[in-house]
């Protein structure tokens, strides 16, 4: 099972598939997760493998952040917090070309070593 949706963890997609009647008879949880590839999982593992530990993450849900944490990438700056609430910087008109803009926000976080663009319904 492959999806380009970054708003959920692989475990969330598996639960959804199982609730729709897809059976993974006789498989362990790890085996089932191994059958699921998602944008959030792939991104998290790529960042981890490249030593990128401080991404700026643009997303409107927590799935991508959860996969980052599972991969050991925990020092991110994101448009939402770990509970899914929009970060204060992004509750303003900043996303609509009004000061401060994204470049200013990134400059204020000098540790950012990459930018991850997930699905953000607020953009």
mmCIF file of N, CA and C in Angstrom:
data_model
loop_
_atom_site.group_PDB
_atom_site.id
_atom_site.type_symbol
_atom_site.label_atom_id
_atom_site.label_comp_id
_atom_site.label_asym_id
_atom_site.label_seq_id
_atom_site.Cartn_x
_atom_site.Cartn_y
_atom_site.Cartn_z
ATOM 1 N N UNK A 1 0.849 -1.165 0.000
ATOM 2 C CA UNK A 1 0.000 0.000 0.000
ATOM 3 C C UNK A 1 0.894 1.227 0.000
ATOM 4 N N UNK A 2 0.675 2.123 -0.941
ATOM 5 C CA UNK A 2 1.502 3.322 -1.080
ATOM 6 C C UNK A 2 0.584 4.533 -1.175
ATOM 7 N N UNK A 3 0.947 5.591 -0.441
ATOM 8 C CA UNK A 3 0.179 6.830 -0.515
ATOM 9 C C UNK A 3 1.121 8.022 -0.506
ATOM 10 N N UNK A 4 0.713 9.086 -1.161
ATOM 11 C CA UNK A 4 1.485 10.328 -1.115
ATOM 12 C C UNK A 4 0.941 11.284 -0.047
ATOM 13 N N UNK A 5 -0.005 10.844 0.741
ATOM 14 C CA UNK A 5 -0.580 11.652 1.814
ATOM 15 C C UNK A 5 0.412 11.704 2.976
ATOM 16 N N UNK A 6 0.765 12.908 3.420
ATOM 17 C CA UNK A 6 1.734 13.065 4.516
ATOM 18 C C UNK A 6 1.077 13.426 5.843
ATOM 19 N N UNK A 7 -0.228 13.483 5.891
ATOM 20 C CA UNK A 7 -0.908 13.940 7.104
ATOM 21 C C UNK A 7 -1.151 12.855 8.142
ATOM 22 N N UNK A 8 -0.807 11.607 7.826
ATOM 23 C CA UNK A 8 -1.027 10.521 8.776
ATOM 24 C C UNK A 8 0.238 9.678 8.894
ATOM 25 N N UNK A 9 0.307 8.943 9.999
ATOM 26 C CA UNK A 9 1.362 7.947 10.178
ATOM 27 C C UNK A 9 0.963 6.686 9.417
ATOM 28 N N UNK A 10 1.941 5.843 9.157
ATOM 29 C CA UNK A 10 1.624 4.564 8.510
ATOM 30 C C UNK A 10 0.636 3.771 9.356
ATOM 31 N N UNK A 11 0.814 3.803 10.670
ATOM 32 C CA UNK A 11 -0.101 3.062 11.552
ATOM 33 C C UNK A 11 -1.543 3.556 11.396
ATOM 34 N N UNK A 12 -1.727 4.846 11.164
ATOM 35 C CA UNK A 12 -3.073 5.395 10.959
ATOM 36 C C UNK A 12 -3.683 4.869 9.660
ATOM 37 N N UNK A 13 -2.866 4.823 8.608
ATOM 38 C CA UNK A 13 -3.368 4.287 7.339
ATOM 39 C C UNK A 13 -3.732 2.809 7.484
ATOM 40 N N UNK A 14 -2.905 2.053 8.206
ATOM 41 C CA UNK A 14 -3.213 0.632 8.411
ATOM 42 C C UNK A 14 -4.527 0.446 9.148
ATOM 43 N N UNK A 15 -4.734 1.238 10.193
ATOM 44 C CA UNK A 15 -6.003 1.158 10.928
ATOM 45 C C UNK A 15 -7.180 1.460 10.016
ATOM 46 N N UNK A 16 -6.999 2.443 9.167
ATOM 47 C CA UNK A 16 -8.064 2.822 8.236
ATOM 48 C C UNK A 16 -8.349 1.682 7.247
ATOM 49 N N UNK A 17 -7.290 1.072 6.723
ATOM 50 C CA UNK A 17 -7.476 -0.049 5.791
ATOM 51 C C UNK A 17 -8.180 -1.211 6.479
ATOM 52 N N UNK A 18 -7.748 -1.533 7.698
ATOM 53 C CA UNK A 18 -8.379 -2.634 8.429
ATOM 54 C C UNK A 18 -9.844 -2.337 8.733
ATOM 55 N N UNK A 19 -10.162 -1.072 9.028
ATOM 56 C CA UNK A 19 -11.560 -0.720 9.307
ATOM 57 C C UNK A 19 -12.434 -0.836 8.064
ATOM 58 N N UNK A 20 -11.795 -0.846 6.888
ATOM 59 C CA UNK A 20 -12.537 -0.989 5.627
ATOM 60 C C UNK A 20 -12.552 -2.442 5.138
ATOM 61 N N UNK A 21 -12.053 -3.355 5.983
ATOM 62 C CA UNK A 21 -12.140 -4.764 5.657
ATOM 63 C C UNK A 21 -10.886 -5.389 5.063
ATOM 64 N N UNK A 22 -9.816 -4.648 4.918
ATOM 65 C CA UNK A 22 -8.571 -5.230 4.421
ATOM 66 C C UNK A 22 -7.984 -6.089 5.535
ATOM 67 N N UNK A 23 -7.675 -7.345 5.222
ATOM 68 C CA UNK A 23 -7.148 -8.263 6.233
ATOM 69 C C UNK A 23 -5.662 -8.507 6.025
ATOM 70 N N UNK A 24 -4.944 -8.546 7.111
ATOM 71 C CA UNK A 24 -3.505 -8.823 7.112
ATOM 72 C C UNK A 24 -3.279 -10.100 7.924
ATOM 73 N N UNK A 25 -4.000 -11.124 7.580
ATOM 74 C CA UNK A 25 -4.043 -12.367 8.338
ATOM 75 C C UNK A 25 -2.647 -12.903 8.648
ATOM 76 N N UNK A 26 -2.416 -13.160 9.945
ATOM 77 C CA UNK A 26 -1.181 -13.789 10.373
ATOM 78 C C UNK A 26 0.049 -12.906 10.381
ATOM 79 N N UNK A 27 -0.108 -11.627 10.127
ATOM 80 C CA UNK A 27 1.047 -10.728 10.092
ATOM 81 C C UNK A 27 1.172 -9.979 11.411
ATOM 82 N N UNK A 28 2.414 -9.763 11.813
ATOM 83 C CA UNK A 28 2.667 -8.958 13.009
ATOM 84 C C UNK A 28 2.455 -7.488 12.673
ATOM 85 N N UNK A 29 2.403 -6.675 13.698
ATOM 86 C CA UNK A 29 2.252 -5.234 13.485
ATOM 87 C C UNK A 29 3.417 -4.687 12.662
ATOM 88 N N UNK A 30 4.635 -5.130 12.954
ATOM 89 C CA UNK A 30 5.807 -4.689 12.194
ATOM 90 C C UNK A 30 5.724 -5.111 10.729
ATOM 91 N N UNK A 31 5.257 -6.328 10.484
ATOM 92 C CA UNK A 31 5.111 -6.792 9.101
ATOM 93 C C UNK A 31 4.080 -5.958 8.356
ATOM 94 N N UNK A 32 2.981 -5.654 9.042
ATOM 95 C CA UNK A 32 1.945 -4.821 8.406
ATOM 96 C C UNK A 32 2.495 -3.434 8.098
ATOM 97 N N UNK A 33 3.220 -2.835 9.038
ATOM 98 C CA UNK A 33 3.815 -1.518 8.794
ATOM 99 C C UNK A 33 4.797 -1.572 7.628
ATOM 100 N N UNK A 34 5.513 -2.681 7.510
ATOM 101 C CA UNK A 34 6.451 -2.845 6.408
ATOM 102 C C UNK A 34 5.787 -2.893 5.045
ATOM 103 N N UNK A 35 4.497 -3.155 5.019
ATOM 104 C CA UNK A 35 3.742 -3.202 3.770
ATOM 105 C C UNK A 35 3.176 -1.832 3.381
ATOM 106 N N UNK A 36 3.377 -0.836 4.240
ATOM 107 C CA UNK A 36 2.797 0.492 4.026
ATOM 108 C C UNK A 36 3.904 1.500 3.767
ATOM 109 N N UNK A 37 3.823 2.212 2.660
ATOM 110 C CA UNK A 37 4.774 3.279 2.346
ATOM 111 C C UNK A 37 3.982 4.564 2.204
ATOM 112 N N UNK A 38 4.421 5.581 2.943
ATOM 113 C CA UNK A 38 3.731 6.871 2.869
ATOM 114 C C UNK A 38 4.747 7.987 2.683
ATOM 115 N N UNK A 39 4.273 9.124 2.249
ATOM 116 C CA UNK A 39 5.144 10.288 2.063
ATOM 117 C C UNK A 39 5.785 10.699 3.385
ATOM 118 N N UNK A 40 5.031 10.644 4.470
ATOM 119 C CA UNK A 40 5.579 11.059 5.768
ATOM 120 C C UNK A 40 6.682 10.114 6.226
ATOM 121 N N UNK A 41 6.473 8.822 6.074
ATOM 122 C CA UNK A 41 7.474 7.823 6.463
ATOM 123 C C UNK A 41 8.732 7.951 5.599
ATOM 124 N N UNK A 42 8.556 8.045 4.297
ATOM 125 C CA UNK A 42 9.692 8.137 3.378
ATOM 126 C C UNK A 42 10.498 9.402 3.641
ATOM 127 N N UNK A 43 9.818 10.510 3.840
ATOM 128 C CA UNK A 43 10.493 11.777 4.122
ATOM 129 C C UNK A 43 11.282 11.695 5.419
ATOM 130 N N UNK A 44 10.661 11.191 6.466
ATOM 131 C CA UNK A 44 11.332 11.093 7.763
ATOM 132 C C UNK A 44 12.584 10.236 7.670
ATOM 133 N N UNK A 45 12.481 9.113 6.999
ATOM 134 C CA UNK A 45 13.638 8.227 6.880
ATOM 135 C C UNK A 45 14.723 8.810 5.990
ATOM 136 N N UNK A 46 14.342 9.549 4.967
ATOM 137 C CA UNK A 46 15.339 10.219 4.127
ATOM 138 C C UNK A 46 16.110 11.264 4.935
ATOM 139 N N UNK A 47 15.390 12.111 5.673
ATOM 140 C CA UNK A 47 16.062 13.129 6.476
ATOM 141 C C UNK A 47 17.021 12.484 7.467
ATOM 142 N N UNK A 48 16.562 11.433 8.131
ATOM 143 C CA UNK A 48 17.398 10.752 9.115
ATOM 144 C C UNK A 48 18.651 10.184 8.447
ATOM 145 N N UNK A 49 18.502 9.567 7.290
ATOM 146 C CA UNK A 49 19.645 8.942 6.608
ATOM 147 C C UNK A 49 20.647 9.974 6.101
ATOM 148 N N UNK A 50 20.183 11.200 5.852
ATOM 149 C CA UNK A 50 21.065 12.253 5.358
ATOM 150 C C UNK A 50 21.633 13.118 6.482
ATOM 151 N N UNK A 51 21.271 12.805 7.718
ATOM 152 C CA UNK A 51 21.769 13.575 8.854
ATOM 153 C C UNK A 51 21.109 14.930 9.008
ATOM 154 N N UNK A 52 19.957 15.101 8.413
ATOM 155 C CA UNK A 52 19.210 16.362 8.526
ATOM 156 C C UNK A 52 18.312 16.263 9.753
ATOM 157 N N UNK A 53 18.602 17.060 10.755
ATOM 158 C CA UNK A 53 17.936 16.926 12.055
ATOM 159 C C UNK A 53 17.066 18.122 12.440
ATOM 160 N N UNK A 54 17.117 19.188 11.642
ATOM 161 C CA UNK A 54 16.416 20.422 12.015
ATOM 162 C C UNK A 54 15.567 20.959 10.859
ATOM 163 N N UNK A 55 14.614 20.177 10.373
ATOM 164 C CA UNK A 55 13.816 20.662 9.245
ATOM 165 C C UNK A 55 12.769 21.698 9.673
ATOM 166 N N UNK A 56 12.460 22.586 8.755
ATOM 167 C CA UNK A 56 11.285 23.440 8.869
ATOM 168 C C UNK A 56 10.189 22.664 8.149
ATOM 169 N N UNK A 57 9.115 22.319 8.843
ATOM 170 C CA UNK A 57 8.077 21.443 8.302
ATOM 171 C C UNK A 57 6.782 22.225 8.111
ATOM 172 N N UNK A 58 6.316 22.247 6.884
ATOM 173 C CA UNK A 58 5.055 22.906 6.554
ATOM 174 C C UNK A 58 4.005 21.806 6.424
ATOM 175 N N UNK A 59 3.046 21.811 7.343
ATOM 176 C CA UNK A 59 2.011 20.775 7.361
ATOM 177 C C UNK A 59 0.823 21.286 8.168
ATOM 178 N N UNK A 60 -0.318 20.668 8.013
ATOM 179 C CA UNK A 60 -1.482 21.072 8.806
ATOM 180 C C UNK A 60 -1.950 19.954 9.724
ATOM 181 N N UNK A 61 -1.189 18.861 9.777
ATOM 182 C CA UNK A 61 -1.566 17.737 10.633
ATOM 183 C C UNK A 61 -0.305 17.139 11.240
ATOM 184 N N UNK A 62 -0.455 16.184 12.129
ATOM 185 C CA UNK A 62 0.681 15.689 12.900
ATOM 186 C C UNK A 62 1.336 14.420 12.359
ATOM 187 N N UNK A 63 0.774 13.789 11.352
ATOM 188 C CA UNK A 63 1.328 12.537 10.850
ATOM 189 C C UNK A 63 2.787 12.633 10.456
ATOM 190 N N UNK A 64 3.133 13.672 9.725
ATOM 191 C CA UNK A 64 4.521 13.874 9.306
ATOM 192 C C UNK A 64 5.425 14.091 10.516
ATOM 193 N N UNK A 65 4.964 14.870 11.482
ATOM 194 C CA UNK A 65 5.762 15.115 12.690
ATOM 195 C C UNK A 65 5.964 13.826 13.487
ATOM 196 N N UNK A 66 4.930 13.010 13.564
ATOM 197 C CA UNK A 66 5.036 11.746 14.298
ATOM 198 C C UNK A 66 6.021 10.799 13.621
ATOM 199 N N UNK A 67 5.994 10.733 12.301
ATOM 200 C CA UNK A 67 6.953 9.882 11.588
ATOM 201 C C UNK A 67 8.376 10.430 11.752
ATOM 202 N N UNK A 68 8.529 11.756 11.767
ATOM 203 C CA UNK A 68 9.854 12.335 12.016
ATOM 204 C C UNK A 68 10.377 11.894 13.375
ATOM 205 N N UNK A 69 9.538 11.984 14.397
ATOM 206 C CA UNK A 69 9.966 11.574 15.740
ATOM 207 C C UNK A 69 10.321 10.096 15.777
ATOM 208 N N UNK A 70 9.521 9.250 15.120
ATOM 209 C CA UNK A 70 9.814 7.815 15.089
ATOM 210 C C UNK A 70 11.160 7.525 14.414
ATOM 211 N N UNK A 71 11.561 8.394 13.478
ATOM 212 C CA UNK A 71 12.845 8.235 12.785
ATOM 213 C C UNK A 71 13.991 8.913 13.545
ATOM 214 N N UNK A 72 13.684 9.537 14.678
ATOM 215 C CA UNK A 72 14.726 10.183 15.473
ATOM 216 C C UNK A 72 15.003 11.620 15.095
ATOM 217 N N UNK A 73 14.158 12.196 14.239
ATOM 218 C CA UNK A 73 14.301 13.601 13.855
ATOM 219 C C UNK A 73 13.323 14.391 14.728
ATOM 220 N N UNK A 74 13.842 14.985 15.798
ATOM 221 C CA UNK A 74 12.962 15.594 16.803
ATOM 222 C C UNK A 74 13.148 17.099 16.969
ATOM 223 N N UNK A 75 14.140 17.656 16.315
ATOM 224 C CA UNK A 75 14.423 19.082 16.492
ATOM 225 C C UNK A 75 13.885 19.906 15.326
ATOM 226 N N UNK A 76 12.646 19.674 14.970
ATOM 227 C CA UNK A 76 12.038 20.387 13.853
ATOM 228 C C UNK A 76 11.337 21.658 14.324
ATOM 229 N N UNK A 77 11.097 22.559 13.383
ATOM 230 C CA UNK A 77 10.254 23.731 13.585
ATOM 231 C C UNK A 77 9.129 23.561 12.576
ATOM 232 N N UNK A 78 7.881 23.582 13.034
ATOM 233 C CA UNK A 78 6.774 23.251 12.144
ATOM 234 C C UNK A 78 5.639 24.267 12.228
ATOM 235 N N UNK A 79 4.793 24.242 11.217
ATOM 236 C CA UNK A 79 3.642 25.135 11.171
ATOM 237 C C UNK A 79 2.548 24.723 12.151
ATOM 238 N N UNK A 80 2.635 23.481 12.677
ATOM 239 C CA UNK A 80 1.733 23.029 13.737
ATOM 240 C C UNK A 80 2.570 22.442 14.868
ATOM 241 N N UNK A 81 2.003 22.410 16.066
ATOM 242 C CA UNK A 81 2.718 21.787 17.180
ATOM 243 C C UNK A 81 2.403 20.287 17.201
ATOM 244 N N UNK A 82 2.965 19.581 18.166
ATOM 245 C CA UNK A 82 2.811 18.128 18.210
ATOM 246 C C UNK A 82 1.381 17.664 18.468
ATOM 247 N N UNK A 83 0.502 18.567 18.880
ATOM 248 C CA UNK A 83 -0.909 18.231 19.067
ATOM 249 C C UNK A 83 -1.762 18.660 17.871
ATOM 250 N N UNK A 84 -1.140 19.291 16.868
ATOM 251 C CA UNK A 84 -1.858 19.701 15.667
ATOM 252 C C UNK A 84 -2.366 21.127 15.669
ATOM 253 N N UNK A 85 -2.084 21.875 16.743
ATOM 254 C CA UNK A 85 -2.513 23.279 16.792
ATOM 255 C C UNK A 85 -1.567 24.130 15.941
ATOM 256 N N UNK A 86 -2.117 25.059 15.208
ATOM 257 C CA UNK A 86 -1.309 25.926 14.363
ATOM 258 C C UNK A 86 -0.362 26.768 15.214
ATOM 259 N N UNK A 87 0.921 26.784 14.820
ATOM 260 C CA UNK A 87 1.934 27.566 15.517
ATOM 261 C C UNK A 87 1.540 29.041 15.421
ATOM 262 N N UNK A 88 1.791 29.843 16.461
ATOM 263 C CA UNK A 88 1.389 31.252 16.459
ATOM 264 C C UNK A 88 1.866 32.051 15.246
ATOM 265 N N UNK A 89 3.071 31.784 14.747
ATOM 266 C CA UNK A 89 3.571 32.499 13.557
ATOM 267 C C UNK A 89 2.659 32.326 12.361
ATOM 268 N N UNK A 90 1.934 31.224 12.324
ATOM 269 C CA UNK A 90 1.153 30.889 11.140
ATOM 270 C C UNK A 90 -0.344 31.089 11.334
ATOM 271 N N UNK A 91 -0.718 31.712 12.426
ATOM 272 C CA UNK A 91 -2.120 32.084 12.647
ATOM 273 C C UNK A 91 -2.391 33.474 12.086
ATOM 274 N N UNK A 92 -1.346 34.147 11.648
ATOM 275 C CA UNK A 92 -1.467 35.517 11.143
ATOM 276 C C UNK A 92 -1.589 35.508 9.630
ATOM 277 N N UNK A 93 -1.494 36.665 9.075
ATOM 278 C CA UNK A 93 -1.542 36.808 7.623
ATOM 279 C C UNK A 93 -0.211 36.460 6.974
ATOM 280 N N UNK A 94 0.757 35.943 7.732
ATOM 281 C CA UNK A 94 2.084 35.666 7.176
ATOM 282 C C UNK A 94 2.027 34.723 5.986
ATOM 283 N N UNK A 95 1.070 33.853 5.952
ATOM 284 C CA UNK A 95 0.965 32.913 4.855
ATOM 285 C C UNK A 95 0.325 33.555 3.624
ATOM 286 N N UNK A 96 -0.058 34.796 3.746
ATOM 287 C CA UNK A 96 -0.697 35.497 2.617
ATOM 288 C C UNK A 96 0.123 36.708 2.197
ATOM 289 N N UNK A 97 1.478 36.570 2.308
ATOM 290 C CA UNK A 97 2.437 37.589 1.851
ATOM 291 C C UNK A 97 2.394 38.871 2.670
ATOM 292 N N UNK A 98 1.984 38.801 3.918
ATOM 293 C CA UNK A 98 2.022 39.937 4.817
ATOM 294 C C UNK A 98 3.113 39.654 5.843
ATOM 295 N N UNK A 99 3.812 40.691 6.299
ATOM 296 C CA UNK A 99 4.924 40.507 7.246
ATOM 297 C C UNK A 99 4.469 39.818 8.519
ATOM 298 N N UNK A 100 5.317 39.018 9.178
ATOM 299 C CA UNK A 100 6.588 38.524 8.633
ATOM 300 C C UNK A 100 6.343 37.419 7.620
ATOM 301 N N UNK A 101 7.246 37.317 6.643
ATOM 302 C CA UNK A 101 7.057 36.264 5.646
ATOM 303 C C UNK A 101 7.853 35.014 6.021
ATOM 304 N N UNK A 102 7.691 33.975 5.252
ATOM 305 C CA UNK A 102 8.321 32.686 5.548
ATOM 306 C C UNK A 102 9.839 32.829 5.652
ATOM 307 N N UNK A 103 10.456 33.593 4.752
ATOM 308 C CA UNK A 103 11.911 33.766 4.795
ATOM 309 C C UNK A 103 12.348 34.364 6.126
ATOM 310 N N UNK A 104 11.599 35.333 6.639
ATOM 311 C CA UNK A 104 11.931 35.926 7.936
ATOM 312 C C UNK A 104 11.823 34.891 9.059
ATOM 313 N N UNK A 105 10.808 34.062 8.995
ATOM 314 C CA UNK A 105 10.612 33.044 10.030
ATOM 315 C C UNK A 105 11.750 32.029 10.002
ATOM 316 N N UNK A 106 12.151 31.608 8.802
ATOM 317 C CA UNK A 106 13.258 30.659 8.696
ATOM 318 C C UNK A 106 14.559 31.297 9.178
ATOM 319 N N UNK A 107 14.813 32.546 8.817
ATOM 320 C CA UNK A 107 16.027 33.223 9.276
ATOM 321 C C UNK A 107 16.068 33.313 10.796
ATOM 322 N N UNK A 108 14.929 33.411 11.429
ATOM 323 C CA UNK A 108 14.876 33.473 12.891
ATOM 324 C C UNK A 108 15.210 32.120 13.520
ATOM 325 N N UNK A 109 15.256 31.073 12.709
ATOM 326 C CA UNK A 109 15.577 29.721 13.172
ATOM 327 C C UNK A 109 16.796 29.229 12.395
ATOM 328 N N UNK A 110 17.963 29.757 12.780
ATOM 329 C CA UNK A 110 19.206 29.498 12.043
ATOM 330 C C UNK A 110 19.578 28.024 11.976
ATOM 331 N N UNK A 111 19.047 27.202 12.877
ATOM 332 C CA UNK A 111 19.379 25.780 12.889
ATOM 333 C C UNK A 111 18.698 24.981 11.783
ATOM 334 N N UNK A 112 17.740 25.566 11.095
ATOM 335 C CA UNK A 112 17.012 24.857 10.040
ATOM 336 C C UNK A 112 17.992 24.401 8.960
ATOM 337 N N UNK A 113 17.990 23.096 8.679
ATOM 338 C CA UNK A 113 18.895 22.544 7.674
ATOM 339 C C UNK A 113 18.167 21.984 6.452
ATOM 340 N N UNK A 114 16.846 22.066 6.462
ATOM 341 C CA UNK A 114 16.064 21.587 5.323
ATOM 342 C C UNK A 114 14.639 22.113 5.461
ATOM 343 N N UNK A 115 13.924 22.095 4.361
ATOM 344 C CA UNK A 115 12.524 22.515 4.355
ATOM 345 C C UNK A 115 11.697 21.347 3.814
ATOM 346 N N UNK A 116 10.687 20.948 4.578
ATOM 347 C CA UNK A 116 9.809 19.847 4.191
ATOM 348 C C UNK A 116 8.419 20.421 3.957
ATOM 349 N N UNK A 117 7.915 20.216 2.771
ATOM 350 C CA UNK A 117 6.602 20.722 2.418
ATOM 351 C C UNK A 117 5.618 19.570 2.379
ATOM 352 N N UNK A 118 4.855 19.421 3.466
ATOM 353 C CA UNK A 118 3.792 18.436 3.488
ATOM 354 C C UNK A 118 2.509 19.089 2.984
ATOM 355 N N UNK A 119 1.406 18.446 3.211
ATOM 356 C CA UNK A 119 0.114 19.013 2.817
ATOM 357 C C UNK A 119 -0.358 19.936 3.924
ATOM 358 N N UNK A 120 -0.592 21.204 3.608
ATOM 359 C CA UNK A 120 -1.086 22.169 4.579
ATOM 360 C C UNK A 120 -2.346 22.799 4.022
ATOM 361 N N UNK A 121 -3.473 22.483 4.619
ATOM 362 C CA UNK A 121 -4.753 22.984 4.116
ATOM 363 C C UNK A 121 -4.922 24.485 4.329
ATOM 364 N N UNK A 122 -4.026 25.112 5.110
ATOM 365 C CA UNK A 122 -4.097 26.542 5.346
ATOM 366 C C UNK A 122 -3.389 27.377 4.314
ATOM 367 N N UNK A 123 -2.671 26.750 3.406
ATOM 368 C CA UNK A 123 -1.929 27.507 2.391
ATOM 369 C C UNK A 123 -2.761 27.750 1.160
#
